[in-house]
Short mmCIF file of C-alpha atoms in Angstrom, two decimals:
data_model
loop_
_atom_site.label_atom_id
_atom_site.label_comp_id
_atom_site.label_asym_id
_atom_site.label_seq_id
_atom_site.Cartn_x
_atom_site.Cartn_y
_atom_site.Cartn_z
CA MET A 1 112.36 124.72 79.61
CA LYS A 2 115.46 123.61 81.51
CA ARG A 3 116.37 125.95 84.29
CA GLY A 4 118.60 126.19 87.31
CA SER A 5 117.46 125.89 90.91
CA ARG A 6 115.06 128.67 91.88
CA LYS A 7 114.10 130.21 95.17
CA ILE A 8 110.58 128.90 95.83
CA SER A 9 108.74 128.79 99.16
CA ALA A 10 107.92 125.43 100.75
CA PRO A 11 104.73 123.75 99.51
CA ALA A 12 101.79 123.66 101.94
CA LEU A 13 99.33 120.77 101.79
CA ARG A 14 95.69 121.78 102.10
CA ALA A 15 92.56 119.70 102.53
CA ARG A 16 88.88 120.51 102.47
CA ILE A 17 85.98 118.27 103.35
CA TRP A 18 82.29 118.75 102.70
CA VAL A 19 79.06 116.78 102.70
CA GLU A 20 76.89 116.33 99.60
CA ARG A 21 73.39 115.07 99.10
CA ASP A 22 72.12 114.45 95.57
CA SER A 23 75.42 115.91 94.28
CA ALA A 24 74.66 119.28 95.95
CA PRO A 25 76.67 120.64 98.89
CA ALA A 26 74.78 120.02 102.13
CA PHE A 27 77.46 121.06 104.64
CA THR A 28 80.60 123.02 103.81
CA GLU A 29 83.38 124.91 105.53
CA ALA A 30 81.46 128.17 105.06
CA GLY A 31 78.35 126.57 106.55
CA ALA A 32 80.31 125.34 109.58
CA ASP A 33 81.82 128.79 110.14
CA LEU A 34 78.38 130.36 109.91
CA LEU A 35 76.84 127.95 112.43
CA GLU A 36 79.65 128.70 114.88
CA GLN A 37 79.11 132.44 114.55
CA ILE A 38 75.36 132.01 115.06
CA GLN A 39 76.15 130.06 118.24
CA VAL A 40 78.25 133.02 119.40
CA CYS A 41 75.97 135.90 118.29
CA GLY A 42 72.46 134.41 118.25
CA SER A 43 71.85 136.44 115.11
CA LEU A 44 72.20 135.55 111.44
CA SER A 45 72.93 139.11 110.33
CA GLN A 46 75.66 139.58 112.95
CA ALA A 47 77.13 136.17 112.12
CA ALA A 48 77.20 137.09 108.42
CA ARG A 49 78.88 140.44 109.17
CA ARG A 50 81.61 138.79 111.26
CA LEU A 51 82.46 136.46 108.37
CA GLY A 52 82.27 139.12 105.67
CA PHE A 53 79.33 137.31 104.02
CA SER A 54 76.40 139.27 102.60
CA TYR A 55 73.18 138.72 104.52
CA ARG A 56 71.74 137.16 101.36
CA ARG A 57 74.61 134.68 101.05
CA ALA A 58 74.31 133.70 104.71
CA TRP A 59 70.55 133.29 104.44
CA MET A 60 70.86 131.15 101.31
CA LEU A 61 73.48 128.96 103.00
CA ILE A 62 71.24 128.34 106.00
CA ASP A 63 68.18 127.79 103.85
CA GLY A 64 70.07 125.28 101.69
CA MET A 65 71.39 123.39 104.73
CA ASN A 66 67.98 123.34 106.40
CA LYS A 67 66.47 121.81 103.26
CA ARG A 68 69.16 119.17 102.78
CA TRP A 69 69.08 117.56 106.25
CA PRO A 70 66.22 115.61 107.77
CA LEU A 71 65.87 118.25 110.52
CA PRO A 72 66.67 121.97 110.42
CA LEU A 73 70.17 123.00 111.59
CA VAL A 74 69.19 126.58 112.41
CA GLN A 75 65.93 127.99 113.70
CA THR A 76 65.01 131.57 112.98
CA ALA A 77 62.46 133.16 115.28
CA THR A 78 59.67 135.18 113.72
CA GLY A 79 59.94 138.95 113.89
CA GLY A 80 60.95 140.09 110.43
CA GLU A 81 63.78 139.22 108.14
CA HIS A 82 66.55 140.64 110.35
CA GLY A 83 64.54 140.76 113.52
CA GLY A 84 63.95 137.66 115.55
CA GLY A 85 67.32 136.14 116.19
CA SER A 86 68.60 132.73 115.13
CA ARG A 87 69.82 129.73 117.01
CA VAL A 88 71.57 126.52 116.08
CA THR A 89 69.35 123.53 116.89
CA GLU A 90 70.56 120.58 118.93
CA TYR A 91 70.65 118.64 115.65
CA GLY A 92 72.67 121.43 113.99
CA CYS A 93 75.19 121.28 116.86
CA ARG A 94 75.55 117.55 116.29
CA VAL A 95 76.16 117.87 112.53
CA LEU A 96 78.66 120.69 113.15
CA GLN A 97 80.52 118.64 115.76
CA SER A 98 80.71 115.59 113.48
CA TYR A 99 82.03 117.75 110.63
CA ARG A 100 84.69 119.39 112.81
CA ASN A 101 85.74 115.98 114.19
CA LEU A 102 86.24 114.58 110.71
CA GLN A 103 88.03 117.74 109.60
CA ALA A 104 90.45 117.45 112.53
CA GLN A 105 91.20 113.84 111.57
CA VAL A 106 91.89 114.78 107.94
CA GLU A 107 94.10 117.69 108.98
CA THR A 108 96.08 115.46 111.33
CA LEU A 109 96.63 112.96 108.51
CA VAL A 110 97.71 115.71 106.09
CA ASP A 111 100.08 117.22 108.68
CA HIS A 112 101.65 113.82 109.28
CA ALA A 113 101.96 113.17 105.54
CA SER A 114 103.65 116.53 104.90
CA ALA A 115 107.19 115.41 105.71
CA ALA A 116 106.97 112.44 103.32
CA PHE A 117 105.42 114.61 100.60
CA HIS A 118 108.20 117.19 100.87
CA ARG A 119 110.87 114.51 100.80
CA GLU A 120 109.34 112.85 97.73
CA THR A 121 108.97 116.11 95.82
CA GLN A 122 112.42 117.54 96.48
CA SER A 123 114.13 118.53 93.27
CA MET B 1 60.50 125.70 110.71
CA LYS B 2 59.30 122.49 112.38
CA ARG B 3 58.60 119.72 109.93
CA GLY B 4 57.97 116.02 109.75
CA SER B 5 60.47 113.43 108.57
CA ARG B 6 61.37 113.96 104.93
CA LYS B 7 62.71 111.69 102.25
CA ILE B 8 66.35 112.78 101.80
CA SER B 9 69.17 110.81 100.18
CA ALA B 10 72.12 109.66 102.28
CA PRO B 11 74.89 112.23 102.79
CA ALA B 12 78.17 111.59 100.96
CA LEU B 13 81.42 112.80 102.49
CA ARG B 14 83.81 114.43 100.04
CA ALA B 15 87.43 115.52 100.41
CA ARG B 16 89.78 117.46 98.19
CA ILE B 17 93.47 118.05 98.69
CA TRP B 18 95.77 120.49 96.95
CA VAL B 19 99.22 122.00 97.33
CA GLU B 20 99.83 125.73 97.73
CA ARG B 21 102.93 127.85 97.53
CA ASP B 22 102.79 131.50 98.58
CA SER B 23 99.00 131.05 99.06
CA ALA B 24 98.56 130.18 95.36
CA PRO B 25 97.54 126.71 94.13
CA ALA B 26 100.62 124.82 92.91
CA PHE B 27 99.06 121.37 92.38
CA THR B 28 95.36 120.62 92.26
CA GLU B 29 92.98 117.85 91.26
CA ALA B 30 92.60 119.42 87.79
CA GLY B 31 96.39 119.60 87.44
CA ALA B 32 96.76 115.94 88.42
CA ASP B 33 94.08 114.89 85.90
CA LEU B 34 95.82 116.91 83.19
CA LEU B 35 99.23 115.36 83.88
CA GLU B 36 97.70 111.88 83.66
CA GLN B 37 96.09 112.65 80.33
CA ILE B 38 99.38 114.06 78.99
CA GLN B 39 101.05 110.80 80.06
CA VAL B 40 98.42 108.93 78.02
CA CYS B 41 98.28 111.20 74.94
CA GLY B 42 101.66 112.91 74.78
CA SER B 43 99.81 116.04 73.73
CA LEU B 44 98.50 118.98 75.73
CA SER B 45 95.70 119.79 73.28
CA GLN B 46 94.45 116.18 73.23
CA ALA B 47 94.72 115.96 77.03
CA ALA B 48 92.69 119.18 77.36
CA ARG B 49 90.03 117.88 74.97
CA ARG B 50 89.64 114.61 76.88
CA LEU B 51 89.00 116.55 80.08
CA GLY B 52 86.71 119.13 78.51
CA PHE B 53 89.18 121.93 79.36
CA SER B 54 89.83 124.71 76.89
CA TYR B 55 93.34 124.64 75.47
CA ARG B 56 93.95 128.00 77.14
CA ARG B 57 92.89 126.70 80.56
CA ALA B 58 95.10 123.63 80.21
CA TRP B 59 98.07 125.71 79.07
CA MET B 60 97.63 128.13 82.00
CA LEU B 61 97.42 125.22 84.44
CA ILE B 62 100.67 123.72 83.15
CA ASP B 63 102.40 127.10 83.01
CA GLY B 64 101.34 127.86 86.59
CA MET B 65 102.54 124.48 87.87
CA ASN B 66 105.84 124.72 86.00
CA LYS B 67 106.48 128.11 87.62
CA ARG B 68 105.59 127.02 91.15
CA TRP B 69 107.85 123.98 91.48
CA PRO B 70 111.66 123.98 91.52
CA LEU B 71 111.70 121.96 88.29
CA PRO B 72 109.15 121.84 85.44
CA LEU B 73 106.48 119.15 85.66
CA VAL B 74 105.74 119.14 81.92
CA GLN B 75 108.02 119.74 78.97
CA THR B 76 106.59 121.00 75.71
CA ALA B 77 108.67 120.41 72.62
CA THR B 78 109.10 123.29 70.19
CA GLY B 79 107.08 123.19 67.00
CA GLY B 80 104.32 125.76 67.44
CA GLU B 81 101.67 126.29 70.04
CA HIS B 82 99.75 123.08 69.35
CA GLY B 83 102.49 121.30 67.49
CA GLY B 84 105.37 119.70 69.26
CA GLY B 85 103.83 117.36 71.80
CA SER B 86 104.17 117.43 75.57
CA ARG B 87 105.54 115.01 78.10
CA VAL B 88 105.44 114.77 81.88
CA THR B 89 108.98 115.01 83.29
CA GLU B 90 110.39 112.47 85.73
CA TYR B 91 109.95 115.15 88.40
CA GLY B 92 106.34 115.73 87.31
CA CYS B 93 105.66 111.98 87.65
CA ARG B 94 107.05 112.08 91.17
CA VAL B 95 104.88 115.03 92.26
CA LEU B 96 101.81 113.41 90.68
CA GLN B 97 102.51 110.10 92.44
CA SER B 98 102.97 111.80 95.83
CA TYR B 99 99.73 113.73 95.35
CA ARG B 100 97.76 110.60 94.41
CA ASN B 101 99.24 108.69 97.36
CA LEU B 102 98.15 111.37 99.80
CA GLN B 103 94.74 111.60 98.15
CA ALA B 104 94.25 107.84 98.54
CA GLN B 105 95.11 108.09 102.24
CA VAL B 106 92.63 110.93 102.79
CA GLU B 107 89.91 109.08 100.88
CA THR B 108 90.49 105.93 102.93
CA LEU B 109 90.17 107.94 106.13
CA VAL B 110 86.98 109.64 104.94
CA ASP B 111 85.47 106.31 103.84
CA HIS B 112 86.24 104.80 107.23
CA ALA B 113 84.80 107.83 109.03
CA SER B 114 81.57 107.73 107.00
CA ALA B 115 79.77 105.18 109.17
CA ALA B 116 80.45 107.17 112.36
CA PHE B 117 79.42 110.41 110.65
CA HIS B 118 76.12 108.93 109.49
CA ARG B 119 75.41 107.48 112.91
CA GLU B 120 76.14 110.80 114.62
CA THR B 121 73.99 112.82 112.22
CA GLN B 122 70.94 110.59 112.20
CA SER B 123 67.81 112.55 113.00
#
């Protein structure tokens, strides 16, 4: 198993945060991305398309989030499955903002820790 | 979509960190757990069993990590596929320690941020 020095690219530290309730994901990176696209498009199907999600996946994500928070994060107007438009509620905006704030803090920490990590793991 | 207040358990913030090289995972939570069990058992097959991993999965994890770092993290003695025992190299111990240090820092941050997150996302 011994071997000489090899050409290997630098390691990149990655972090992901999410929120669980009852051990089930209640707010994830994919959910945050979807909420942001709904804010931009006002439509779940357009938001899904922009992210390369199937409409079904996007709908299930929203439905799951809406069930796992005390108030809905997204409201879908009546007018048929693809019809009525969707909007992120004021509460949904708040959860999204809190998630992005925490994510930014974790990413800052990981960026700052990178130099030490690389130093410690030099061969 | 409007609804009354519902009984929902408190949200739990979760974080995971990992290391990538060339966009492929080079060190993950599962890899760290496996290294720790090898330190305890001195055997890849026993370490895999303790974690509920198949031997194949554990072997692939170790093989992938050994290939993605400049030095091997685990050395497997000759003596047949399940035979010769495994040990975490000094370099493997260092990578594991750096990973656990960073993980502890991220978890501390997330724990500290929890109170603010809960306050911000109260309905």
